Short mmCIF file of C-alpha atoms in Angstrom, two decimals:
data_model
loop_
_atom_site.label_atom_id
_atom_site.label_comp_id
_atom_site.label_asym_id
_atom_site.label_seq_id
_atom_site.Cartn_x
_atom_site.Cartn_y
_atom_site.Cartn_z
CA MET A 1 -15.98 22.34 -13.48
CA SER A 2 -16.05 23.02 -9.77
CA ARG A 3 -17.57 19.63 -9.18
CA GLN A 4 -14.63 18.02 -10.93
CA ALA A 5 -12.22 20.00 -8.78
CA ASN A 6 -14.10 18.85 -5.71
CA ARG A 7 -13.74 15.29 -6.83
CA GLY A 8 -10.01 15.75 -7.21
CA THR A 9 -9.70 17.00 -3.67
CA GLU A 10 -11.74 14.13 -2.34
CA SER A 11 -9.66 11.63 -4.25
CA LYS A 12 -6.50 13.17 -2.91
CA LYS A 13 -7.80 12.87 0.60
CA MET A 14 -8.77 9.30 -0.11
CA SER A 15 -5.30 8.31 -1.19
CA SER A 16 -3.88 9.80 1.98
CA GLU A 17 -5.98 7.37 3.96
CA LEU A 18 -5.18 4.40 1.82
CA PHE A 19 -2.36 3.20 4.04
CA THR A 20 -4.42 3.28 7.19
CA LEU A 21 -7.40 1.81 5.38
CA THR A 22 -5.29 -1.06 4.07
CA TYR A 23 -3.62 -1.79 7.36
CA GLY A 24 -6.98 -1.71 9.08
CA ALA A 25 -8.39 -4.16 6.56
CA LEU A 26 -5.37 -6.38 7.00
CA VAL A 27 -5.74 -6.58 10.76
CA THR A 28 -9.49 -7.04 10.56
CA GLN A 29 -9.01 -9.87 8.10
CA LEU A 30 -6.43 -11.58 10.28
CA CYS A 31 -8.67 -11.24 13.32
CA LYS A 32 -11.50 -12.77 11.36
CA ASP A 33 -9.34 -15.64 10.15
CA TYR A 34 -8.45 -16.57 13.69
CA GLU A 35 -11.63 -15.81 15.59
CA ASN A 36 -12.46 -19.48 15.99
CA ASP A 37 -9.03 -20.45 17.12
CA GLU A 38 -8.57 -21.20 20.78
CA ASP A 39 -5.23 -19.54 20.78
CA VAL A 40 -6.54 -16.53 18.91
CA ASN A 41 -4.51 -14.02 20.85
CA LYS A 42 -1.36 -16.05 20.57
CA GLN A 43 -1.78 -16.57 16.85
CA LEU A 44 -2.68 -12.98 16.22
CA ASP A 45 0.19 -11.73 18.30
CA LYS A 46 2.48 -14.00 16.40
CA ILE A 47 1.22 -12.84 13.05
CA LEU A 48 1.19 -9.20 13.98
CA PHE A 49 4.05 -9.05 16.39
CA SER A 50 6.60 -11.69 15.53
CA ASN A 51 5.95 -12.20 11.86
CA PHE A 52 4.63 -8.91 10.67
CA LEU A 53 6.32 -6.42 12.95
CA PRO A 54 9.64 -6.84 11.16
CA ARG A 55 7.73 -5.81 8.07
CA GLY A 56 7.35 -2.39 9.63
CA TYR A 57 11.11 -2.24 9.85
CA ASN A 58 11.35 -3.11 6.14
CA ILE A 59 8.90 -0.36 5.29
CA GLY A 60 10.94 2.12 7.29
CA VAL A 61 14.14 1.17 5.52
CA ARG A 62 12.57 1.98 2.16
CA LEU A 63 10.59 4.93 3.39
CA ILE A 64 13.61 6.94 4.53
CA GLU A 65 15.01 6.92 1.01
CA ASP A 66 11.74 8.24 -0.35
CA PHE A 67 11.56 10.80 2.44
CA LEU A 68 15.06 12.14 1.86
CA ALA A 69 14.39 12.45 -1.85
CA ARG A 70 11.18 14.37 -1.34
CA SER A 71 11.87 16.56 1.61
CA ASN A 72 15.31 18.11 1.01
CA VAL A 73 15.92 17.86 4.72
CA GLY A 74 19.58 18.09 5.61
CA ARG A 75 21.45 16.00 8.12
CA CYS A 76 20.09 16.36 11.65
CA HIS A 77 22.71 17.51 14.11
CA ASP A 78 21.05 16.21 17.24
CA PHE A 79 18.11 14.24 18.50
CA ARG A 80 16.02 17.39 18.97
CA GLU A 81 16.31 18.22 15.30
CA THR A 82 15.45 14.63 14.47
CA ALA A 83 12.33 14.88 16.62
CA ASP A 84 11.23 18.03 14.81
CA VAL A 85 11.73 16.46 11.42
CA ILE A 86 9.86 13.31 12.38
CA ALA A 87 6.87 15.15 13.78
CA LYS A 88 6.60 18.20 11.56
CA VAL A 89 7.79 16.84 8.23
CA ALA A 90 7.60 13.06 8.07
CA PHE A 91 4.35 12.43 9.92
CA LYS A 92 2.72 15.30 8.06
CA MET A 93 3.95 14.06 4.72
CA TYR A 94 2.96 10.42 5.07
CA LEU A 95 0.05 10.36 7.46
CA GLY A 96 -1.24 13.90 7.23
CA ILE A 97 -0.93 14.60 10.96
CA THR A 98 1.53 16.56 13.08
CA PRO A 99 2.16 15.03 16.49
CA SER A 100 3.45 17.29 19.22
CA ILE A 101 6.79 16.68 20.91
CA THR A 102 6.90 16.59 24.70
CA ASN A 103 8.50 15.02 27.76
CA TRP A 104 12.12 15.41 26.87
CA SER A 105 14.44 13.52 29.16
CA PRO A 106 17.05 15.63 30.97
CA ALA A 107 19.77 14.04 28.88
CA GLY A 108 17.92 14.88 25.68
CA ASP A 109 17.89 11.27 24.54
CA GLU A 110 14.21 10.51 24.95
CA PHE A 111 11.04 12.28 23.89
CA SER A 112 7.38 11.58 23.31
CA LEU A 113 5.29 12.04 20.23
CA ILE A 114 1.75 12.88 21.19
CA LEU A 115 -0.98 12.13 18.71
CA GLU A 116 -4.48 13.38 19.31
CA ASN A 117 -5.80 10.27 17.69
CA ASN A 118 -4.12 7.06 16.72
CA PRO A 119 -3.95 7.44 12.96
CA LEU A 120 -3.86 3.75 12.28
CA VAL A 121 -7.04 2.64 13.97
CA ASP A 122 -9.69 4.55 12.07
CA PHE A 123 -10.76 1.62 9.99
CA VAL A 124 -10.09 -1.40 12.09
CA GLU A 125 -12.37 -3.55 14.19
CA LEU A 126 -10.42 -5.24 16.92
CA PRO A 127 -11.74 -8.01 19.14
CA ASP A 128 -12.39 -6.67 22.63
CA ASN A 129 -9.64 -8.67 24.21
CA HIS A 130 -6.89 -7.82 21.80
CA SER A 131 -4.19 -5.35 22.53
CA SER A 132 -4.20 -2.38 20.24
CA LEU A 133 -0.62 -1.63 21.19
CA ILE A 134 0.53 -4.57 19.15
CA TYR A 135 -1.56 -3.41 16.25
CA SER A 136 0.07 -0.02 16.27
CA ASN A 137 3.55 -1.36 16.68
CA LEU A 138 4.02 -1.51 12.93
CA LEU A 139 4.56 2.21 13.18
CA CYS A 140 7.32 1.71 15.73
CA GLY A 141 9.02 -0.69 13.34
CA VAL A 142 8.80 1.90 10.59
CA LEU A 143 10.40 4.56 12.78
CA ARG A 144 13.15 2.23 13.90
CA GLY A 145 13.96 1.06 10.37
CA ALA A 146 13.97 4.54 8.93
CA LEU A 147 16.24 6.01 11.60
CA GLU A 148 18.63 3.10 11.43
CA MET A 149 19.28 4.00 7.80
CA VAL A 150 20.43 7.42 8.91
CA GLN A 151 22.78 5.95 11.48
CA MET A 152 20.55 6.19 14.52
CA ALA A 153 19.68 3.20 16.66
CA VAL A 154 16.47 4.06 18.47
CA GLU A 155 13.75 2.39 20.43
CA ALA A 156 10.17 3.34 19.68
CA LYS A 157 7.16 2.14 21.61
CA PHE A 158 3.58 3.04 22.27
CA VAL A 159 3.03 3.96 25.89
CA GLN A 160 -0.46 5.37 25.71
CA ASP A 161 -3.29 4.66 23.30
CA THR A 162 -6.69 6.29 22.95
CA LEU A 163 -8.06 2.88 22.02
CA LYS A 164 -7.22 1.68 25.49
CA GLY A 165 -8.96 4.56 27.13
CA ASP A 166 -5.98 6.85 27.48
CA GLY A 167 -6.46 10.52 26.80
CA VAL A 168 -3.93 10.61 24.00
CA THR A 169 -1.77 8.30 21.96
CA GLU A 170 1.87 8.54 22.92
CA ILE A 171 4.93 7.09 21.21
CA ARG A 172 8.09 7.15 23.30
CA MET A 173 11.30 7.54 21.28
CA ARG A 174 14.63 6.70 22.86
CA PHE A 175 18.02 7.30 21.30
CA ILE A 176 20.28 4.32 21.89
CA ARG A 177 23.42 5.08 19.96
CA ARG A 178 24.80 6.37 16.74
CA ILE A 179 25.55 3.64 14.22
CA GLU A 180 28.98 4.06 12.72
CA ASP A 181 29.37 3.22 9.06
CA ASN A 182 31.08 -0.12 8.77
CA LEU A 183 33.04 0.10 5.60
CA PRO A 184 34.85 -2.98 4.35
CA ALA A 185 38.58 -2.85 4.93
CA GLY A 186 40.43 -1.15 2.14
CA GLU A 187 37.50 0.93 0.92
CA GLU A 188 36.99 4.59 1.51
CA MET B 1 3.36 6.46 -18.35
CA ARG B 2 6.37 8.52 -17.46
CA ALA B 3 6.26 11.45 -15.06
CA GLY B 4 7.28 14.75 -16.53
CA GLY B 5 10.43 16.34 -15.18
CA ALA B 6 11.86 13.75 -12.83
CA ARG B 7 13.36 15.80 -10.03
CA TRP B 8 13.91 12.95 -7.64
CA SER B 9 16.96 10.77 -7.57
CA LEU B 10 14.78 7.69 -7.29
CA PRO B 11 14.48 5.94 -10.62
CA ALA B 12 11.24 5.82 -12.54
CA ARG B 13 9.02 6.33 -9.54
CA GLY B 14 6.88 8.86 -11.31
CA SER B 15 4.83 11.41 -9.51
CA ARG B 16 3.63 9.20 -6.67
CA MET B 17 2.35 11.13 -3.72
CA ALA B 18 4.15 10.48 -0.47
CA ASP B 19 1.25 8.79 1.22
CA ALA B 20 0.71 6.60 -1.81
CA VAL B 21 4.29 5.44 -1.43
CA LEU B 22 3.55 4.34 2.11
CA PHE B 23 0.68 2.25 0.82
CA GLU B 24 2.88 0.77 -1.88
CA PHE B 25 5.50 -0.28 0.66
CA LEU B 26 2.85 -1.81 2.93
CA HIS B 27 1.48 -3.68 -0.06
CA THR B 28 4.90 -5.14 -0.81
CA GLU B 29 5.27 -6.35 2.76
CA MET B 30 1.75 -7.77 2.79
CA VAL B 31 2.49 -9.73 -0.35
CA ALA B 32 5.74 -11.04 1.10
CA GLU B 33 4.01 -12.06 4.30
CA LEU B 34 0.67 -13.36 3.06
CA TRP B 35 1.08 -14.74 -0.40
CA THR B 36 0.54 -18.47 -0.58
CA PRO B 37 0.64 -20.21 -3.93
CA ASP B 38 -2.55 -21.90 -4.95
CA PRO B 39 -2.18 -25.49 -3.66
CA ASP B 40 -4.40 -26.91 -6.40
CA PRO B 41 -4.26 -24.79 -9.52
CA GLY B 42 -6.68 -27.13 -11.23
CA SER B 43 -9.49 -26.30 -8.87
CA GLY B 44 -10.01 -22.83 -10.27
CA GLY B 45 -13.59 -21.71 -10.46
CA PRO B 46 -16.13 -19.46 -8.83
CA GLU B 47 -16.20 -21.60 -5.71
CA MET B 48 -12.51 -21.17 -4.99
CA SER B 49 -12.11 -19.19 -1.83
CA PRO B 50 -10.19 -15.94 -2.24
CA SER B 51 -6.74 -15.59 -0.87
CA VAL B 52 -6.05 -13.47 2.19
CA LEU B 53 -4.66 -10.76 -0.06
CA GLU B 54 -7.82 -10.67 -2.11
CA SER B 55 -9.90 -10.55 1.05
CA VAL B 56 -7.93 -7.62 2.40
CA GLY B 57 -8.28 -5.87 -0.95
CA PHE B 58 -12.00 -6.60 -0.88
CA ARG B 59 -12.41 -4.80 2.44
CA VAL B 60 -10.46 -1.82 1.22
CA GLY B 61 -12.50 -1.74 -1.97
CA GLN B 62 -15.72 -1.87 0.01
CA ALA B 63 -14.63 1.04 2.15
CA LEU B 64 -13.49 3.07 -0.83
CA GLY B 65 -16.70 2.33 -2.65
CA GLU B 66 -18.59 3.81 0.30
CA ARG B 67 -16.32 6.75 0.83
CA LEU B 68 -15.66 7.99 -2.67
CA PRO B 69 -18.06 10.71 -3.71
CA ARG B 70 -20.28 9.65 -6.54
CA ASP B 71 -23.46 10.69 -8.19
CA ILE B 72 -25.78 7.81 -7.68
CA PRO B 73 -28.34 9.04 -10.19
CA ALA B 74 -25.57 9.13 -12.78
CA PHE B 75 -25.16 5.36 -12.63
CA ARG B 76 -27.75 4.74 -15.27
CA GLU B 77 -26.14 1.61 -16.59
CA GLU B 78 -23.40 -0.89 -15.84
CA LEU B 79 -20.91 0.93 -17.99
CA ASP B 80 -21.22 4.01 -15.77
CA VAL B 81 -20.20 1.88 -12.81
CA LEU B 82 -17.16 0.56 -14.63
CA LYS B 83 -16.20 4.04 -15.72
CA PHE B 84 -16.42 5.13 -12.09
CA LEU B 85 -13.98 2.38 -11.18
CA CYS B 86 -11.64 3.26 -14.02
CA LYS B 87 -11.61 6.95 -13.18
CA ASP B 88 -12.55 7.80 -9.61
CA LEU B 89 -11.46 4.63 -7.86
CA TRP B 90 -8.28 4.18 -9.82
CA VAL B 91 -7.28 7.82 -9.27
CA ALA B 92 -7.98 7.51 -5.57
CA VAL B 93 -5.78 4.44 -5.25
CA PHE B 94 -3.15 4.85 -7.96
CA GLN B 95 -3.27 8.56 -8.86
CA LYS B 96 -3.98 7.71 -12.45
CA GLN B 97 -6.91 6.59 -14.51
CA MET B 98 -7.23 3.22 -16.12
CA ASP B 99 -5.88 3.39 -19.63
CA GLY B 100 -8.43 1.30 -21.41
CA LEU B 101 -11.85 -0.25 -20.93
CA ARG B 102 -13.50 -2.70 -23.27
CA THR B 103 -16.66 -4.73 -22.95
CA ASN B 104 -18.58 -7.38 -24.75
CA HIS B 105 -21.79 -5.69 -23.59
CA GLN B 106 -22.75 -8.95 -21.92
CA GLY B 107 -21.38 -8.29 -18.47
CA THR B 108 -17.69 -8.86 -19.13
CA TYR B 109 -15.23 -6.01 -19.07
CA VAL B 110 -11.50 -5.81 -19.66
CA LEU B 111 -9.71 -3.00 -17.90
CA GLN B 112 -6.22 -2.19 -19.10
CA ASP B 113 -3.54 -0.39 -17.18
CA ASN B 114 -0.41 0.40 -19.16
CA SER B 115 1.78 1.16 -16.18
CA PHE B 116 0.30 -0.48 -13.13
CA PRO B 117 1.99 1.28 -10.20
CA LEU B 118 2.29 -1.75 -7.96
CA LEU B 119 4.37 -3.52 -10.61
CA VAL B 120 6.34 -0.59 -11.96
CA PRO B 121 8.96 -0.57 -9.20
CA MET B 122 9.91 -4.14 -9.93
CA ALA B 123 12.77 -4.93 -12.25
CA SER B 124 11.79 -4.86 -15.86
CA GLY B 125 12.19 -7.94 -17.95
CA LEU B 126 10.44 -11.22 -18.16
CA GLN B 127 11.22 -12.58 -14.71
CA TYR B 128 8.67 -10.29 -13.10
CA LEU B 129 5.90 -11.99 -15.03
CA GLU B 130 6.15 -14.95 -12.67
CA GLU B 131 5.96 -12.73 -9.64
CA ALA B 132 3.23 -10.51 -10.98
CA PRO B 133 0.16 -12.49 -9.82
CA LYS B 134 1.16 -11.88 -6.21
CA PHE B 135 1.04 -8.16 -6.80
CA LEU B 136 -2.34 -8.29 -8.45
CA ALA B 137 -4.31 -10.26 -5.87
CA PHE B 138 -4.99 -7.32 -3.59
CA THR B 139 -6.13 -5.16 -6.49
CA CYS B 140 -8.47 -7.83 -7.82
CA GLY B 141 -10.05 -7.96 -4.39
CA LEU B 142 -10.21 -4.18 -4.35
CA LEU B 143 -12.26 -4.08 -7.52
CA CYS B 144 -14.55 -6.84 -6.26
CA GLY B 145 -15.10 -4.98 -3.01
CA ALA B 146 -15.88 -1.71 -4.69
CA LEU B 147 -18.30 -3.43 -7.04
CA HIS B 148 -19.91 -5.13 -4.06
CA THR B 149 -20.57 -1.79 -2.44
CA LEU B 150 -22.08 -0.59 -5.67
CA GLY B 151 -24.41 -3.58 -5.73
CA PHE B 152 -22.64 -6.09 -7.93
CA GLN B 153 -21.30 -9.57 -7.38
CA SER B 154 -18.30 -10.02 -9.62
CA LEU B 155 -15.37 -12.14 -10.58
CA VAL B 156 -12.14 -10.33 -11.17
CA THR B 157 -9.00 -11.88 -12.59
CA ALA B 158 -5.82 -10.25 -13.73
CA SER B 159 -3.02 -11.01 -16.10
CA VAL B 160 0.14 -9.28 -17.05
CA ALA B 161 1.53 -8.94 -20.51
CA ALA B 162 4.92 -7.69 -21.43
CA LEU B 163 3.36 -6.19 -24.49
CA PRO B 164 0.03 -4.65 -25.32
CA ALA B 165 -2.20 -7.07 -27.14
CA TRP B 166 -2.20 -5.19 -30.38
CA ASP B 167 1.60 -5.37 -30.62
CA MET B 168 1.60 -9.15 -30.79
CA ILE B 169 1.97 -9.02 -34.54
CA ASP B 170 5.21 -7.04 -34.21
CA MET B 171 6.53 -9.54 -31.75
CA PHE B 172 6.46 -12.25 -34.36
CA GLN B 173 8.54 -10.05 -36.64
CA VAL B 174 11.08 -9.52 -33.88
CA GLY B 175 11.48 -13.23 -33.49
CA PHE B 176 9.68 -15.37 -30.99
CA THR B 177 12.76 -16.40 -29.05
CA ARG B 178 13.27 -15.85 -25.36
CA GLY B 179 16.18 -13.55 -26.12
CA GLY B 180 14.07 -11.62 -28.56
CA LEU B 181 11.25 -11.32 -26.07
CA GLN B 182 13.61 -10.13 -23.38
CA ARG B 183 15.12 -7.50 -25.63
CA TRP B 184 11.64 -6.44 -26.63
CA ALA B 185 10.41 -6.33 -23.02
CA ARG B 186 13.25 -4.05 -22.06
CA THR B 187 12.30 -1.52 -24.66
CA CYS B 188 8.69 -1.46 -23.53
CA SER B 189 7.22 0.74 -20.90
CA PRO B 190 6.37 -0.91 -17.59
CA PRO B 191 3.95 -3.81 -17.62
CA TRP B 192 0.51 -3.87 -19.07
CA VAL B 193 -2.04 -5.25 -16.66
CA LEU B 194 -5.32 -6.59 -17.92
CA LEU B 195 -8.08 -6.97 -15.39
CA GLY B 196 -10.95 -9.12 -16.48
CA CYS B 197 -14.12 -8.25 -14.71
CA ARG B 198 -17.29 -10.27 -15.03
CA LEU B 199 -20.39 -8.88 -13.40
CA LEU B 200 -22.52 -11.70 -12.11
CA SER B 201 -25.62 -10.15 -10.69
CA ARG B 202 -27.04 -7.05 -9.14
#
């Protein structure tokens, strides 16, 4: 009986890695497909950055709906609350990690998420000369898409990455503006 | 398969874990980005190279096959391996077990999922049947990859039915018109997916 329970726990852990495992496999596969191409970096950047990065945005747009349904989190009153929710609730819920929040700008419109490890790169093999920042940028698209659905235009970018030899992985979040609801004329 | 006590406002999502949802969304985007229709449908056969989606699924299946805990001594025969896929692997990926497993005892297995989670979110009705192969490619690769880790070469194909096979007789009573089929499809639970798995060699 205890062995079955152990299996359940392991399976649960497995499913929590499925996203990172799949994304790692995706990138590895794309790298492999293009390894003989002269313009391998250009092609890969195009696939990952131009073509696929907007996919991160699409994921974010859907994810926020799921998040709001699951988490019972109320409306955030300011960017600091938003930061807390992102780090302590959303990251924990979807990726099983809790980044720390640091480096607030004096105006309170920028902060950094510090991740001990980059959660996305556990299962990927990148060519030596390829930028891991682009690989991880899917996450930035997700953050941007999700926050846009709750009326926040933000910029998210990786500024440090353990894969590149930095001590930590750091995502810089910048609040741009609040998005006003644009209701069609005549509707309430 | 319906989740008990739907507390969420999202329709018919069932009891998907949060992180599984993230995978599901990534899968949707991967399909949208990477699916290419087979340029020569007539060339089907073992030599046909797998699609990118299948290849990605293969890698994930390989990794899962290595990482999932399993009792190697317990794999006394092929059927044990298939049962492992239907239970442990399927639970790890889809939080549910496969609903049915049949074999001809000659290396071919049919795995049946009555509510395949990657298809459930799509609109019900017959139009999804055309789209369904895109959403099965990754999973076919996944099974192949897992089997590869466990020492088997395999061929995996998938098909979707709006009805379980044993209800075909009722369908004829309903009336084999498109309208009849559509009405029938709407009353059915989400799609039945049949995965045909042929083990080639050890």
